Tab-separated table of C-alpha atoms and ligand atoms in Angstrom:
chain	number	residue	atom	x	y	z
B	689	UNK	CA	0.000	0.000	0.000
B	690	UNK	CA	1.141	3.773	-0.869
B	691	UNK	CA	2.237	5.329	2.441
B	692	UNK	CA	0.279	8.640	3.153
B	693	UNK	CA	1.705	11.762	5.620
B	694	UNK	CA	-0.170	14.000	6.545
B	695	UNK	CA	0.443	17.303	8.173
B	696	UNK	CA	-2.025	18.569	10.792
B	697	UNK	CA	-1.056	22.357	11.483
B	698	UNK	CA	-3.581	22.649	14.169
B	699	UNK	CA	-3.895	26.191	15.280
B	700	UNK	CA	-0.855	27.503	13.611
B	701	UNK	CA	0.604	29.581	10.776
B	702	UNK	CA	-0.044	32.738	8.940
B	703	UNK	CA	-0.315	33.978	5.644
B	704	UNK	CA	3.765	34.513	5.631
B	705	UNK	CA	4.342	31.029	7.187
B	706	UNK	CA	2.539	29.191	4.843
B	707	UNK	CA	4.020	31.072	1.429
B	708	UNK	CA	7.405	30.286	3.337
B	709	UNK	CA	6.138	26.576	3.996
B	710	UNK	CA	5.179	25.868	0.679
B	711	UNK	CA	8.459	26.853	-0.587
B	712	UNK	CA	10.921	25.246	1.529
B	713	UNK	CA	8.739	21.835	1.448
B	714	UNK	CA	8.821	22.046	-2.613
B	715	UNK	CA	12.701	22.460	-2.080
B	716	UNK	CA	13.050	19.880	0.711
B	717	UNK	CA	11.288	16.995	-0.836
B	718	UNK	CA	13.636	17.519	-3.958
B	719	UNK	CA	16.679	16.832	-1.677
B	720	UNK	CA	15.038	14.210	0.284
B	721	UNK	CA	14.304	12.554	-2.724
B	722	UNK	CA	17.725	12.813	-4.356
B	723	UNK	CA	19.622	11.741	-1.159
B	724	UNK	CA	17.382	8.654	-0.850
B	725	UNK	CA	18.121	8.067	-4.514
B	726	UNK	CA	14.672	7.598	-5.517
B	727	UNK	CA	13.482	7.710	-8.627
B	728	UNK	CA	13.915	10.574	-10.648
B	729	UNK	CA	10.654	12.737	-10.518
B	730	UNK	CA	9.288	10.951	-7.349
B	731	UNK	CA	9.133	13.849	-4.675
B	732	UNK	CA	8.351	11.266	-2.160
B	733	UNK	CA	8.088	7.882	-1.301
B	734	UNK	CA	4.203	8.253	-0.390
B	735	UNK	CA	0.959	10.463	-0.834
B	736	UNK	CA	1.493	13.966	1.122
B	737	UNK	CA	-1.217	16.015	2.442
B	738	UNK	CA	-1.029	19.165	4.474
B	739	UNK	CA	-4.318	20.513	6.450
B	740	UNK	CA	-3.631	24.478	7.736
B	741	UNK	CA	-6.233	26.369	9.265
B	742	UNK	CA	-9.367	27.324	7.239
B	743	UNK	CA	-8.514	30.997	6.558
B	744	UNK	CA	-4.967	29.329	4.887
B	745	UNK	CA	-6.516	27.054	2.569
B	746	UNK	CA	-6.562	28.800	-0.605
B	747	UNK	CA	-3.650	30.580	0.038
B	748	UNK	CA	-1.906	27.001	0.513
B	749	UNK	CA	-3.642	25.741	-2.850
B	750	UNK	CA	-2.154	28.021	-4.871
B	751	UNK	CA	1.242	27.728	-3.250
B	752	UNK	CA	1.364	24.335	-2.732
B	753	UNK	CA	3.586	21.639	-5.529
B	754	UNK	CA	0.593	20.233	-7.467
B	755	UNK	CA	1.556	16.676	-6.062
B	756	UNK	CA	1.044	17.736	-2.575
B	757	UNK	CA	-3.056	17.166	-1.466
B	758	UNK	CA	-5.082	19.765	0.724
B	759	UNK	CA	-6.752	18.484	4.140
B	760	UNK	CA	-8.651	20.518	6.749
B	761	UNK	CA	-8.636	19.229	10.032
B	762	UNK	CA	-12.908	19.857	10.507
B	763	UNK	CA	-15.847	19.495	8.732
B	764	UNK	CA	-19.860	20.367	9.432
B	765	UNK	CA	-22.270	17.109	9.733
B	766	UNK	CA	-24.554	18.995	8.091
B	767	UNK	CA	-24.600	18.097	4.642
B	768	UNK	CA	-27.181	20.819	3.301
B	769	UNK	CA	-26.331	24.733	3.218
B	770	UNK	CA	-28.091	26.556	5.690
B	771	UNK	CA	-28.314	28.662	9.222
B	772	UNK	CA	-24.993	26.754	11.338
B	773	UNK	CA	-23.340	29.745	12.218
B	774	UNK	CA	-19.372	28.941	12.521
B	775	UNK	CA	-19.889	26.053	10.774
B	776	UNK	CA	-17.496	24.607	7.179
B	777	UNK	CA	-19.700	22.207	4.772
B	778	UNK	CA	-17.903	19.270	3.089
B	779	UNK	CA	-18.983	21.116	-0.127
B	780	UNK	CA	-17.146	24.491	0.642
B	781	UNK	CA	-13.916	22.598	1.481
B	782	UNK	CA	-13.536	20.220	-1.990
B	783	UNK	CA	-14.707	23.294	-3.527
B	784	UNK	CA	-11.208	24.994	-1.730
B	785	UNK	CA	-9.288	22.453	-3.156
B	786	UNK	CA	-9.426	19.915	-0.105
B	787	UNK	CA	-9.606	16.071	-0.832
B	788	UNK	CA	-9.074	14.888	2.657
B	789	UNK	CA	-10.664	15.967	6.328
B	790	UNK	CA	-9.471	15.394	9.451
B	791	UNK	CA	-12.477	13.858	11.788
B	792	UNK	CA	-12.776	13.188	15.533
B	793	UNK	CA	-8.973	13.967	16.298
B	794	UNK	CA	-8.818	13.759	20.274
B	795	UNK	CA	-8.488	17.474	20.910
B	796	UNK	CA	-11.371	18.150	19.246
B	797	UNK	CA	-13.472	15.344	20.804
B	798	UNK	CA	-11.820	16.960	24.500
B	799	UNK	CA	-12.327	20.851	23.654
B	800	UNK	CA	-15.216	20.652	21.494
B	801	UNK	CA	-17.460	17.753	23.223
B	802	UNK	CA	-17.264	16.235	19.711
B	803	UNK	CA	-19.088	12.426	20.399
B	804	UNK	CA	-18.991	9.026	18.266
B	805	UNK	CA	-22.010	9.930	16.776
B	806	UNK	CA	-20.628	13.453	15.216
B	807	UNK	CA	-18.282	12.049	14.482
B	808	UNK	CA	-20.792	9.267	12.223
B	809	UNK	CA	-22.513	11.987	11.022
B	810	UNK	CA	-18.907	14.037	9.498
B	811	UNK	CA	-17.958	10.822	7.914
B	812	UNK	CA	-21.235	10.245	5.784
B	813	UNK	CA	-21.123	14.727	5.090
B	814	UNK	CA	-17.375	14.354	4.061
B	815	UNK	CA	-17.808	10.884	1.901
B	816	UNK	CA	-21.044	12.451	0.291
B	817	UNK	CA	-19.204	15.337	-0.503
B	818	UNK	CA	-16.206	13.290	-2.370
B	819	UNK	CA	-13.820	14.142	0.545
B	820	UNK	CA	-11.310	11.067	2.360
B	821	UNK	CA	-12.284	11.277	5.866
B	822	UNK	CA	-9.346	10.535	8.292
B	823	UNK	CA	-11.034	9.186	11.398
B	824	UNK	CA	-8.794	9.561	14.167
B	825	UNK	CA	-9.051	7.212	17.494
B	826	UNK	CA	-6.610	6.696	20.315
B	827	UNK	CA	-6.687	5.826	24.219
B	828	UNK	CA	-5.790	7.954	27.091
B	829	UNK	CA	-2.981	7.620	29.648
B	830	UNK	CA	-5.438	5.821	31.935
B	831	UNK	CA	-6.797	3.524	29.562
B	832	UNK	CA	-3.759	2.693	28.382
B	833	UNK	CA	-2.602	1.854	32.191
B	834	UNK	CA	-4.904	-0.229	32.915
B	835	UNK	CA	-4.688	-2.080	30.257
B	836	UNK	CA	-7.228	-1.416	27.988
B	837	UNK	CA	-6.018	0.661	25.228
B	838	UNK	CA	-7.047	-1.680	22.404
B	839	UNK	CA	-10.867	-2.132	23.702
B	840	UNK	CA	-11.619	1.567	23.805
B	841	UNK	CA	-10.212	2.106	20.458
B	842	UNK	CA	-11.903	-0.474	18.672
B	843	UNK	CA	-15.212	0.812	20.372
B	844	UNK	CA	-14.469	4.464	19.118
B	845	UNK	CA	-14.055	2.727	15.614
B	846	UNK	CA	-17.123	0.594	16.010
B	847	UNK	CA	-19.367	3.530	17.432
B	848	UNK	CA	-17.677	5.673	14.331
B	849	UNK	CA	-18.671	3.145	11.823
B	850	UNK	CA	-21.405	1.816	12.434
B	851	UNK	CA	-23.842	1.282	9.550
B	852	UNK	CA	-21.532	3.360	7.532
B	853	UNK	CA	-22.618	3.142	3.869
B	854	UNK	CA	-19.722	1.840	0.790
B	855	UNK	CA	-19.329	5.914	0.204
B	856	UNK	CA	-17.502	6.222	3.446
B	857	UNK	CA	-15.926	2.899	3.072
B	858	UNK	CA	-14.272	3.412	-0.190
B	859	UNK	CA	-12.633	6.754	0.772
B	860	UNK	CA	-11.622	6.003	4.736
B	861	UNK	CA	-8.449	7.049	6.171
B	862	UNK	CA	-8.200	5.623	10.081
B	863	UNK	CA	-5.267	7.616	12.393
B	864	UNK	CA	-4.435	5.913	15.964
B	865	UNK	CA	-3.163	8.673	18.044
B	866	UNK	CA	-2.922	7.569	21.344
B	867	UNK	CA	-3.953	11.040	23.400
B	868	UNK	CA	-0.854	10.857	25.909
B	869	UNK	CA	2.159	10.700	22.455
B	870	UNK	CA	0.122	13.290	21.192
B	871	UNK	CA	2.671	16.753	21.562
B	872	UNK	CA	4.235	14.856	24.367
B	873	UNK	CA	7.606	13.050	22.894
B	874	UNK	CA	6.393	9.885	24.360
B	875	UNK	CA	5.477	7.260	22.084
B	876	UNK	CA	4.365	3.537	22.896
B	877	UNK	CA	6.061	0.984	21.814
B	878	UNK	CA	7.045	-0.266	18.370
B	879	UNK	CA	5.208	-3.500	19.530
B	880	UNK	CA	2.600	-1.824	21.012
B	881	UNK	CA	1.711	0.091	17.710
B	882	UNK	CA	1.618	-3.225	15.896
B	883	UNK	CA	-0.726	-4.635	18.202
B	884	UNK	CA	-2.753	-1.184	18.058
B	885	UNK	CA	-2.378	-1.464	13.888
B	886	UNK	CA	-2.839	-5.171	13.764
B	887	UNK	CA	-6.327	-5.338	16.073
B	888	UNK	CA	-7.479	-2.028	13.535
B	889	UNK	CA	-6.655	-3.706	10.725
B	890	UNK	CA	-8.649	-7.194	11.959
B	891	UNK	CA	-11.694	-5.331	13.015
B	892	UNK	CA	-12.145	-3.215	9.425
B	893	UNK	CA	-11.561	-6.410	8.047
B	894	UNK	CA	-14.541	-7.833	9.978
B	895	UNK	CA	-17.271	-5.206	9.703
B	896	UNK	CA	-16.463	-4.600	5.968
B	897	UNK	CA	-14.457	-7.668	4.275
B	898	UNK	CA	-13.820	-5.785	0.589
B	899	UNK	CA	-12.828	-2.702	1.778
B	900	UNK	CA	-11.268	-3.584	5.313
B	901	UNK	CA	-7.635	-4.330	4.038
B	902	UNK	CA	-7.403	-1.163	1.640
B	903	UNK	CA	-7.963	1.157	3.875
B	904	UNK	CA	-4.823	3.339	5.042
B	905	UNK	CA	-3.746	3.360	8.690
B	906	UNK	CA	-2.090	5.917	9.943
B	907	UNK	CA	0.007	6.675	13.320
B	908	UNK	CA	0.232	10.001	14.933
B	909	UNK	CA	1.429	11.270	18.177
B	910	UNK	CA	5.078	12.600	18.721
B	911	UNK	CA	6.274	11.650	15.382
B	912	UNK	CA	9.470	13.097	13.972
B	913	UNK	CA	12.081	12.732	11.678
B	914	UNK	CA	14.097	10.193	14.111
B	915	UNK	CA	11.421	7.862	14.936
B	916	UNK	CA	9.663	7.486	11.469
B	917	UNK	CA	12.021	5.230	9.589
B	918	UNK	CA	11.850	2.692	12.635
B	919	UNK	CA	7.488	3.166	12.723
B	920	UNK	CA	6.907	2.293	8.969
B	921	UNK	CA	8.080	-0.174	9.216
B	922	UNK	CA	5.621	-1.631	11.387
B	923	UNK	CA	2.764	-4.105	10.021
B	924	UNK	CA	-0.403	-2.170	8.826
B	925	UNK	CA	1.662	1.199	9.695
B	926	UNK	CA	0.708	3.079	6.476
B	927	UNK	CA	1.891	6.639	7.120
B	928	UNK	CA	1.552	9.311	10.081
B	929	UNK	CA	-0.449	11.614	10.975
B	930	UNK	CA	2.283	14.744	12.139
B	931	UNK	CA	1.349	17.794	14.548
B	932	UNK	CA	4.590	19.952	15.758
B	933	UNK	CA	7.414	18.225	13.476
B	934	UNK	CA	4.827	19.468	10.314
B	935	UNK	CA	5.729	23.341	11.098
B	936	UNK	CA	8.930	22.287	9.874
B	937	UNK	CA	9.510	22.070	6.243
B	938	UNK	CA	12.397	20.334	6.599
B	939	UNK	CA	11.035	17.513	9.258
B	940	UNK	CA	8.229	16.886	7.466
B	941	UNK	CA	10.076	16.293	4.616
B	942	UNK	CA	12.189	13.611	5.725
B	943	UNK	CA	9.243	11.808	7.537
B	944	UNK	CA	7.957	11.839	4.019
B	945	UNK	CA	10.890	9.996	2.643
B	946	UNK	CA	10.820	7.643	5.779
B	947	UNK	CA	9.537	4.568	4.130
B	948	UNK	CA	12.793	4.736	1.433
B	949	UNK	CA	14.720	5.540	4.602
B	950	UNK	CA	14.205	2.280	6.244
B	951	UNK	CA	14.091	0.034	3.080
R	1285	LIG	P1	2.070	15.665	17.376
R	1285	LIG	O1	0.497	15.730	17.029
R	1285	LIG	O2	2.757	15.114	16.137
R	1285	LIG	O3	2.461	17.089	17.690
R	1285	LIG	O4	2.226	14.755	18.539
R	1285	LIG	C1	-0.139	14.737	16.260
R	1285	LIG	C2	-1.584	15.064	16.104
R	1285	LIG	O5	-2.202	15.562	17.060
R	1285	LIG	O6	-2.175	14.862	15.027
């Protein structure tokens, strides 16, 4: 499977940062690509996405190498135009260029109350709309202490999927980001990610056979340009999912060429 990185900006940037972003990434995957002696005209060894701020997506689009994808990191469940003040339809962002959305990450489902059902309802807006969703899940420090991490996210996938129509299916991008990596330089374990990757990958496979082994599965939380090359190569690792090492051109770059790194 094509790896896939994709950089969540969160709450950062400006209109400088991001011309300034989009040119040193440009640059930096070039070099990457020529010191990992890939193949001439690759720019990576994977997909690359990049989701800024609203307010930045345009300016991004138009900056942005034509091989690099646009992502927000929120969408509106409601799939028809009308009064949700505050609100971004799945329609305004693939008209802005986006082909990916960023669903249920764990700061928004902390901050913003966001529930298993939203998060249901953003998948079916964002599929309907021709958008990937990324579906993020992950444990907290607690769950994870006691043991059981893998239980709670399999029943944030389940809750997240549940009757989920072929639309959603065909496009679905899954993230485990377990909530205490995320921003803190702590990571689990390379064998506790493949256990993490290996129970996802067995339970898509389950509640939708055809589609359950295509679908890309990311890790995020505390990634960086040291750890990736030993992550990919984990079974049913299939990218990241990047926070604070994305703000750097350079970082993200190499993550990007992590998967010719470590082969
Ligand atoms: P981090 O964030 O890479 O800064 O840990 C990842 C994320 O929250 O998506």
């Amino acid at each position: 499977m094509k790896p896939l990185f994709v950089a969540n900006w969160k709450m950062h940037g400006s209109a400088a940062f991001t011309r300034e972003w989009a040119a040193d990434i440009a640059a930096a995957l070039k070099d990457n690509a020529k010191s990992a002696g890939s193949a001439e005209g690759a720019d990576s060894s994977g997909d690359v996405a990049v989701c800024p701020p609203f307010p930045l997506l345009p300016l991004l689009r138009d900056a942005l190498p034509a091989a690099i994808q646009l992502g927000a990191q929120n969408v509106a469940a409601a799939r028809e135009d009308g009064a949700y003040t505050g609100e971004v339809s799945a329609r305004l962002l693939a008209e802005a260029g986006c082909t990916l959305v960023i669903i249920g990450h764990s700061e928004r489902r902390a901050m913003q109350h966001e529930d298993d059902a939203l998060c249901a309802a953003k998948l079916a807006a964002a599929a309907a709309a021709g958008l990937r969703p990324l579906l993020c899940v992950g444990e907290d420090a607690a769950t994870r202490g006691n043991g059981n991490a893998t239980a709670a996210v399999l029943a944030q996938l389940d809750a997240a999927l549940e009757g989920a129509a072929d639309e959603i299916w065909q496009r679905l991008i899954i993230a485990y980001e377990p909530i205490w990596a995320i921003g803190s330089g702590k990571t689990p374990s390379a064998d506790d990610i493949a256990a993490m990757h290996t129970a996802l990958r067995e339970r898509l496979i389950k509640q939708n056979a055809p589609f359950g082994d295509k679908i890309t599965l990311l890790y995020g939380g505390s990634v960086n340009a040291a750890n990736a090359p030993g992550f990919i190569g984990i079974p049913h690792v299939n990218g990241f999912l990047v926070g604070g090492a994305s703000l750097k051109p350079r970082e993200f770059s190499a993550i990007c060429h992590s998967s010719l790194a470590s082969s």
